[in-house]
XYZ file of C-alpha atoms in Angstrom:
406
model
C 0.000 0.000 0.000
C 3.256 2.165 0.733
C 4.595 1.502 -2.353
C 0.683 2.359 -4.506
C 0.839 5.556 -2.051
C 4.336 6.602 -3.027
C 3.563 5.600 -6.762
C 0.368 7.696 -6.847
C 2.091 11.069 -5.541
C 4.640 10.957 -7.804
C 2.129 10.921 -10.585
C 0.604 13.458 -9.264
C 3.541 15.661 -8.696
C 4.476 14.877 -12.330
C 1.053 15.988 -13.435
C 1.398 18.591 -11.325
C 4.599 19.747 -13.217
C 3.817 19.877 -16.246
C 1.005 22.103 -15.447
C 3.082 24.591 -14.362
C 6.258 24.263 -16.865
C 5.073 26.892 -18.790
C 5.029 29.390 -15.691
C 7.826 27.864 -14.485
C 9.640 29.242 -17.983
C 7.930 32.375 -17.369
C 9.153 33.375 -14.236
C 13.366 32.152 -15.233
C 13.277 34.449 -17.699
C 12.404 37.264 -15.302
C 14.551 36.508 -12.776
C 17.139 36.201 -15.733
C 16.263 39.505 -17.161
C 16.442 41.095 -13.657
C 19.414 39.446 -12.002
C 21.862 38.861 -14.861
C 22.883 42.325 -17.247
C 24.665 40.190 -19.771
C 21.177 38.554 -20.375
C 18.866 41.952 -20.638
C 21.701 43.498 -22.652
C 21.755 40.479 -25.505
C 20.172 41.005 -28.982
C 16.518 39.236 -28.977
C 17.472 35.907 -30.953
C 20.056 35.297 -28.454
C 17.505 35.973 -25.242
C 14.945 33.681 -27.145
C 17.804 31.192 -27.795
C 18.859 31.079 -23.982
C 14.545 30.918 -23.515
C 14.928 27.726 -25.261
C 17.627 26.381 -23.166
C 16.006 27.211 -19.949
C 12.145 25.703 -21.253
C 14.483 22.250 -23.125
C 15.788 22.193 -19.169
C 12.426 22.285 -17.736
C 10.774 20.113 -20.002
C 13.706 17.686 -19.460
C 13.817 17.576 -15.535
C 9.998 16.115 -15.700
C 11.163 13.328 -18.203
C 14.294 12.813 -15.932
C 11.842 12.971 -12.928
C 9.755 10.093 -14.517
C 12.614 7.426 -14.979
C 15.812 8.675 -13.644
C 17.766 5.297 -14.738
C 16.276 5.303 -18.319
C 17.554 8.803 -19.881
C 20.931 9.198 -18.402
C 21.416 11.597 -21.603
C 18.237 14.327 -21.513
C 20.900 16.888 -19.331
C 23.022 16.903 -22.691
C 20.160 17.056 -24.867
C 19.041 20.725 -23.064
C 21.951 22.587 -25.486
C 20.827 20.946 -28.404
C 17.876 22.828 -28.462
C 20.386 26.519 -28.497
C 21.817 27.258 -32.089
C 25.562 26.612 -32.489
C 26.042 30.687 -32.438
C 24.994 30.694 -28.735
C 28.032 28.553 -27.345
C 30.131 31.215 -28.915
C 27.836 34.411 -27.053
C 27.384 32.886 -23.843
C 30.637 31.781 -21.916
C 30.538 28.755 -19.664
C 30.624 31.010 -16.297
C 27.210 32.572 -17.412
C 25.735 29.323 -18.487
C 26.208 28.122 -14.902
C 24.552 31.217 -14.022
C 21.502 30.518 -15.950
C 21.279 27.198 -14.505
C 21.436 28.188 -11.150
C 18.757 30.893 -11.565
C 16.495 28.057 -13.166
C 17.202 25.855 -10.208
C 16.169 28.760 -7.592
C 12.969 29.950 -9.470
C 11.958 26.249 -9.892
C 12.841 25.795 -6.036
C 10.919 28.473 -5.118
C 7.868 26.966 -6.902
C 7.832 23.413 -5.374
C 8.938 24.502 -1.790
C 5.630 22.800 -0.438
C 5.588 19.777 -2.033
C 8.240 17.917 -0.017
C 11.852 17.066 0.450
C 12.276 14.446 -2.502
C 11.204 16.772 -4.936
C 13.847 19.158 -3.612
C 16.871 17.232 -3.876
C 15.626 15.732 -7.235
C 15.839 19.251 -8.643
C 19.235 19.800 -6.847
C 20.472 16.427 -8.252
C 19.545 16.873 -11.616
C 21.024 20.274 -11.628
C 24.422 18.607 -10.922
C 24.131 16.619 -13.811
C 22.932 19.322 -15.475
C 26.287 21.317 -15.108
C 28.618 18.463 -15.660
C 26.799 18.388 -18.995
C 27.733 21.780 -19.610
C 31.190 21.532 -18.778
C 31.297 19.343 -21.177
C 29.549 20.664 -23.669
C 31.726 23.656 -23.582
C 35.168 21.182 -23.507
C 33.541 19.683 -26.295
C 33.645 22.917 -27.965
C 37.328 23.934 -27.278
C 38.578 20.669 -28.385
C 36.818 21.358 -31.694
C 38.611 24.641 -31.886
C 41.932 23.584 -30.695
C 42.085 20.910 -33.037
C 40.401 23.468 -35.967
C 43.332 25.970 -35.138
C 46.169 23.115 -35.208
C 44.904 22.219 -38.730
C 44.535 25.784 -40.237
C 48.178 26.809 -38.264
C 49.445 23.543 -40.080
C 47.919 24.880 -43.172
C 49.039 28.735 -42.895
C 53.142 27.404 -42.090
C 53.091 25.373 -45.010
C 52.011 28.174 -46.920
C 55.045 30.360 -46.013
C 57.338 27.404 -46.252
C 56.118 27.196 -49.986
C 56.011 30.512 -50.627
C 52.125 29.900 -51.465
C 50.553 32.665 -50.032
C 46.843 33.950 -51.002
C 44.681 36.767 -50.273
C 43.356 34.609 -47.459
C 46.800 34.377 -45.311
C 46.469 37.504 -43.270
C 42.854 36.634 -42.542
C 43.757 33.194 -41.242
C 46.962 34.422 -39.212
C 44.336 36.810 -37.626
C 42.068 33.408 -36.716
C 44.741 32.073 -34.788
C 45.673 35.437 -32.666
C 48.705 36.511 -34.125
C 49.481 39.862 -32.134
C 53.037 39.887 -34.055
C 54.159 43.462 -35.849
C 56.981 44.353 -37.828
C 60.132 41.885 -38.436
C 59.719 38.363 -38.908
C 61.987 35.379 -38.674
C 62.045 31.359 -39.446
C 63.561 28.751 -37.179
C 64.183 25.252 -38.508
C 65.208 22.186 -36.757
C 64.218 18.893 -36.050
C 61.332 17.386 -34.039
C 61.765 15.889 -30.435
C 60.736 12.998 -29.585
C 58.644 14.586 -26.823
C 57.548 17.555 -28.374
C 55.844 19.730 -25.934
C 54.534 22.428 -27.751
C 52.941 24.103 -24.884
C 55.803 24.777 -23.355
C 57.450 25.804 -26.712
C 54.790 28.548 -26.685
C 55.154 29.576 -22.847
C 58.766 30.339 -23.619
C 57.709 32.869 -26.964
C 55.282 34.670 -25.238
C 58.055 35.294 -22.204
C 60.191 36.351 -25.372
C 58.119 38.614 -26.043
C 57.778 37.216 -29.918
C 54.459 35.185 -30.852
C 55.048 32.006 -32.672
C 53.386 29.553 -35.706
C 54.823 26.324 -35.332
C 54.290 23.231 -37.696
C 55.530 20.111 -37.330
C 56.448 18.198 -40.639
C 57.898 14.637 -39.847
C 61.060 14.931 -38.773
C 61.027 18.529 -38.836
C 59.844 21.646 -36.553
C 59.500 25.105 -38.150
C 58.593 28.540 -36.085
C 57.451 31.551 -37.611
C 58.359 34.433 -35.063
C 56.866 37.727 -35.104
C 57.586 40.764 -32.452
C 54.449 41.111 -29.931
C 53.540 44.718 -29.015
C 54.003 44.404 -25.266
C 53.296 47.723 -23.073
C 56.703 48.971 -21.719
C 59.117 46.678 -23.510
C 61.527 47.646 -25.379
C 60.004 47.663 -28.872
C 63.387 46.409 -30.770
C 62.986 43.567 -28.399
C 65.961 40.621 -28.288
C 67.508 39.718 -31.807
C 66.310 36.772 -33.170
C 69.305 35.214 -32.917
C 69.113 35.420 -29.082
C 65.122 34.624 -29.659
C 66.748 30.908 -31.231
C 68.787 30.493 -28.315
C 66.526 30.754 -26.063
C 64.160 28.306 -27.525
C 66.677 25.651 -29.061
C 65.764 23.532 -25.958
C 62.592 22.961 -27.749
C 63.829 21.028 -30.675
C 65.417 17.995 -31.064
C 68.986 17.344 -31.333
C 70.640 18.146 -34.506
C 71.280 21.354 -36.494
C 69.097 24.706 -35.864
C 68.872 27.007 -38.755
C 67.897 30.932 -38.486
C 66.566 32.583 -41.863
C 66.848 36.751 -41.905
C 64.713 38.617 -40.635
C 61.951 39.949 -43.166
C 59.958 43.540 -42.954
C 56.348 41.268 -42.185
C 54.903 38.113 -42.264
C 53.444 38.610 -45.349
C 57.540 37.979 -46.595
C 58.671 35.252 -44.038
C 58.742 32.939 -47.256
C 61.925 34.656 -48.146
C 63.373 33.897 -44.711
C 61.848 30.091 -44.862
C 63.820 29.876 -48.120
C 67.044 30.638 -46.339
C 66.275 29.124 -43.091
C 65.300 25.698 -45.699
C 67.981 25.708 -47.835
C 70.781 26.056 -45.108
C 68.926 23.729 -42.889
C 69.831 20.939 -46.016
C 73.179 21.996 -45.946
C 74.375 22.845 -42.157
C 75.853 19.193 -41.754
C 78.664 20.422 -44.861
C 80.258 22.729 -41.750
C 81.488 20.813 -39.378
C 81.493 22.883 -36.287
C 78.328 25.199 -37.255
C 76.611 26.544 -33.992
C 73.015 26.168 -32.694
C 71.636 27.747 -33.587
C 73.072 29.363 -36.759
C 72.101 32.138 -38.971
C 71.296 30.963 -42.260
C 73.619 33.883 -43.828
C 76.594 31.997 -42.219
C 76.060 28.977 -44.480
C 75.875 31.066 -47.638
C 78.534 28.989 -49.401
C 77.520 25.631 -48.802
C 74.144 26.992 -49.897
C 75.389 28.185 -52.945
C 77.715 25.216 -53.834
C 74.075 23.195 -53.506
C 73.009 25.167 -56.137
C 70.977 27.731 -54.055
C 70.086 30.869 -56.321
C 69.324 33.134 -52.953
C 72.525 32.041 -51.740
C 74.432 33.749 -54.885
C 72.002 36.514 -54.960
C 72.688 37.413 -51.320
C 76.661 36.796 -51.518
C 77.007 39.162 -55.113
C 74.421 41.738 -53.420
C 76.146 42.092 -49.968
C 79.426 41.304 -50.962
C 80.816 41.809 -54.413
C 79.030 44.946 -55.774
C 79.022 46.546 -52.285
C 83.110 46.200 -52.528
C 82.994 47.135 -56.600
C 80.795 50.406 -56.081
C 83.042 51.554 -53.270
C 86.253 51.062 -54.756
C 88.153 48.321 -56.957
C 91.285 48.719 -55.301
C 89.419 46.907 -52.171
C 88.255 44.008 -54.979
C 91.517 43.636 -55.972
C 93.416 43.670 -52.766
C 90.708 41.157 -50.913
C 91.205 38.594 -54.115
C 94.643 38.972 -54.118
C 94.609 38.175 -49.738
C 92.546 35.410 -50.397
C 93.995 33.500 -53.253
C 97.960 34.218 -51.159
C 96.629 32.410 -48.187
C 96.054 35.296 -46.125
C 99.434 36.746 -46.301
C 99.727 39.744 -45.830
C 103.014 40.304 -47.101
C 102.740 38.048 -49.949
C 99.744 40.199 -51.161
C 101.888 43.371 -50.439
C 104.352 41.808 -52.927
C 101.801 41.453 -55.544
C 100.090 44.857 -55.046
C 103.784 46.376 -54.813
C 102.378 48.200 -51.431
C 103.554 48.328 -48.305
C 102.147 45.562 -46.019
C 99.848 48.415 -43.339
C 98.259 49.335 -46.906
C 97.077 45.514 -47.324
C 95.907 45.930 -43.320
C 94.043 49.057 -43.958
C 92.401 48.165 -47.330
C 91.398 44.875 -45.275
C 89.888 47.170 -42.140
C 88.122 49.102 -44.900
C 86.568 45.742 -46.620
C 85.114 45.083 -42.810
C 84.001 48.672 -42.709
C 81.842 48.344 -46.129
C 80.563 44.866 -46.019
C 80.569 43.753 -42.452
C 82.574 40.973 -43.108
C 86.278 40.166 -41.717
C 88.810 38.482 -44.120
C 91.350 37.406 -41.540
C 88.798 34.834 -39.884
C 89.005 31.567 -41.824
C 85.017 31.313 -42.010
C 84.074 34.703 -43.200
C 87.353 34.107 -45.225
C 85.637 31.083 -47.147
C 82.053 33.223 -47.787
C 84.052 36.543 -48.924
C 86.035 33.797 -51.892
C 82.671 32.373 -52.527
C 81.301 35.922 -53.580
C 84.049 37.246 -55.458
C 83.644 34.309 -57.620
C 80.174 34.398 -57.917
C 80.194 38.216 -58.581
C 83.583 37.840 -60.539
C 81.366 35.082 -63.058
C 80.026 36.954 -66.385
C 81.432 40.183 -65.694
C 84.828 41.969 -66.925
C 86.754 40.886 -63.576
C 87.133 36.931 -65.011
C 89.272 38.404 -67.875
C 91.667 39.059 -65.350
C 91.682 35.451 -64.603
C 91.302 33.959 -67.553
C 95.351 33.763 -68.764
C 96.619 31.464 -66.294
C 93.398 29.312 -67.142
C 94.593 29.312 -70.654
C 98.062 28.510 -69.304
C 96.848 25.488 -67.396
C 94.558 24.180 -70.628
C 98.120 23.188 -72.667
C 99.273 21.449 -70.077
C 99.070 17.253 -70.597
C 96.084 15.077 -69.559
């Protein structure tokens, strides 16, 4: 008899509720629209969206009163009844705010009809936020992994120099806060690649950061970030690669020049590229190193930015400013870096050879006494000597060697 007692009030608090669902309705969205400002400020679609949340609750509470055990899902399907657009309005803080108004207006209403009806509303208003929660995690897993895939997509556009009308809009979709000079960092994968962390240590740079991860390789794209108060030169990106080269994995570390924008880093992915294929030629090449260091080996692979860069900063900077310097760093180079071998040649005295040198530093930024910067100044002068009047001043003793026997 308990058990018909128990049985028949619960069919009549049922009835009961959905008598009064509509009211119930009624009065959330007053108490919404005088408790919560975000809520009377929203355009009217979005207030008759969240309307339809809080009724799809209330409607779904008396099912999940009815069978508890057989519906497990009904607290999820409350958001289904909210367009898409509204997860991206309302923020999972003011969700939980709209549930918990619902809960105290429908409290209010059943007061006098008993405990159990009470802590059914406060129990299904638990599962009711844990189904939010993850509706919302839901959500930002969909957009982390959408913003992996289109940051995949918008490196490999620099790294093949691919870019469309549609790059700046999709570098803005992923939150790029970078301005003015822009650099590329090459170097290999880790085997734990933690690319959180990787990020953590750009933003405390001060430079914000695309990075792609193809196979065995792991590419940045670092921009400047406007920061309030810092120093708006910032570090060089040299130091920048420095300071994240515990990120990669071991092996070489290749730094392309820095571009005006990102709208140019393919020109610096080029560089970066191209002397990341070559940096195992030098044997004791840093990491990181600056792409501009392995301009010979780049060239020797048959890279046309390579000899471009080498004749442009090296060869006509030296012919415009004076031929005497031309002459005087091919004649060092070819006598081993002797100075007074080359004074013999040049019939001057050996300080003229030192001063012409210091003056060949001055102009190009480059020092002929190191044996490295030695090797890239002989790589441009031939480069910038090839197809121009300067190789028929070579050209006898290549005659001369042409008779000799095979």
């Amino acid at each position: 008899m308990a058990g018909n007692d128990a049985s028949s009030d619960k069919s009549e608090t049922l009835a009961w509720l959905r008598r009064i669902s509509g009211d119930l309705a009624t009065a959330t969205l007053g108490r919404l629209e005088k408790t919560l400002p975000w809520y009377a400020d929203m355009p009217p679609a979005r207030r008759s969206a969240v309307g339809l949340v809080a009724q799809a609750g209330i409607t779904s509470f008396i099912q999940w009163y009815e069978d508890p055990n057989s519906t497990p899902w009904i607290a999820a399907d409350i958001f289904a009844a909210a367009p898409r657009e509204l997860l991206r309005s309302v923020s999972l803080t003011q969700t939980l705010q709209l549930i918990r108004v619902t809960v105290e207006v429908t409290e209010e209403k059943v007061a006098d009809r008993g405990t159990h009806l009470r802590e059914a509303i406060l129990l299904y208003s638990r599962e009711v936020a844990f189904a939010a929660a993850d509706v919302y995690a839901r959500a930002a897993e969909a957009r982390g992994l959408w913003d992996a895939r289109l940051e995949a997509l918008v490196v490999d556009s620099i790294l093949t120099g691919e870019a469309d009308e549609e790059l700046p809009s999709r570098i803005a979709a992923l939150g790029w806060h970078g301005h003015g000079e822009v650099a590329v960092l090459v170097g290999t994968t880790p085997p734990q690649f933690d690319v959180d962390q990787l990020r953590r240590t750009a933003r405390k740079l001060g430079v914000d950061a695309l990075i792609g991860v193809q196979g065995s390789r792991l590419v940045l794209v670092l921009g400047r970030a406007e920061h309030p108060g810092r120093d708006e030169q910032g570090l060089p990106f040299l130091q920048i690669a420095r300071n994240l080269e515990p990120g990669f994995g071991p092996g070489h570390l290749v730094l392309g020049p820095a571009v005006p924008a990102l709208v140019d880093a393919g020109q610096s992915a080029r560089a970066a590229l191209a002397g990341f294929a070559v940096a195992r030629s030098w044997r004791h090449a840093p990491r990181p190193v600056d792409a501009d260091d392995l301009l010979p080996e780049r060239a020797l692979a048959g890279d046309p930015l390579a000899k471009q860069t080498l004749v442009e900063k090296v060869y006509r900077p030296l012919q415009t400013h004076s031929t005497d310097l031309v002459t005087t760093l091919w004649s060092y180079l070819d006598n081993g870096r002797s100075l007074e071998a080359t004074a013999r040649e040049l019939f001057v005295h050996p300080n003229t050879v030192r001063y012409r040198l210091k003056r060949v530093t001055d102009v190009i930024g480059w020092d002929a006494t190191g044996p490295r910067e030695a090797l890239i100044l002989q790589t441009a002068l031939i480069l910038g000597a090839i197809g121009t009047d300067a190789t028929r001043r070579r050209t006898a003793p290549a005659r001369r060697r042409s008779h000799l026997p095979v």
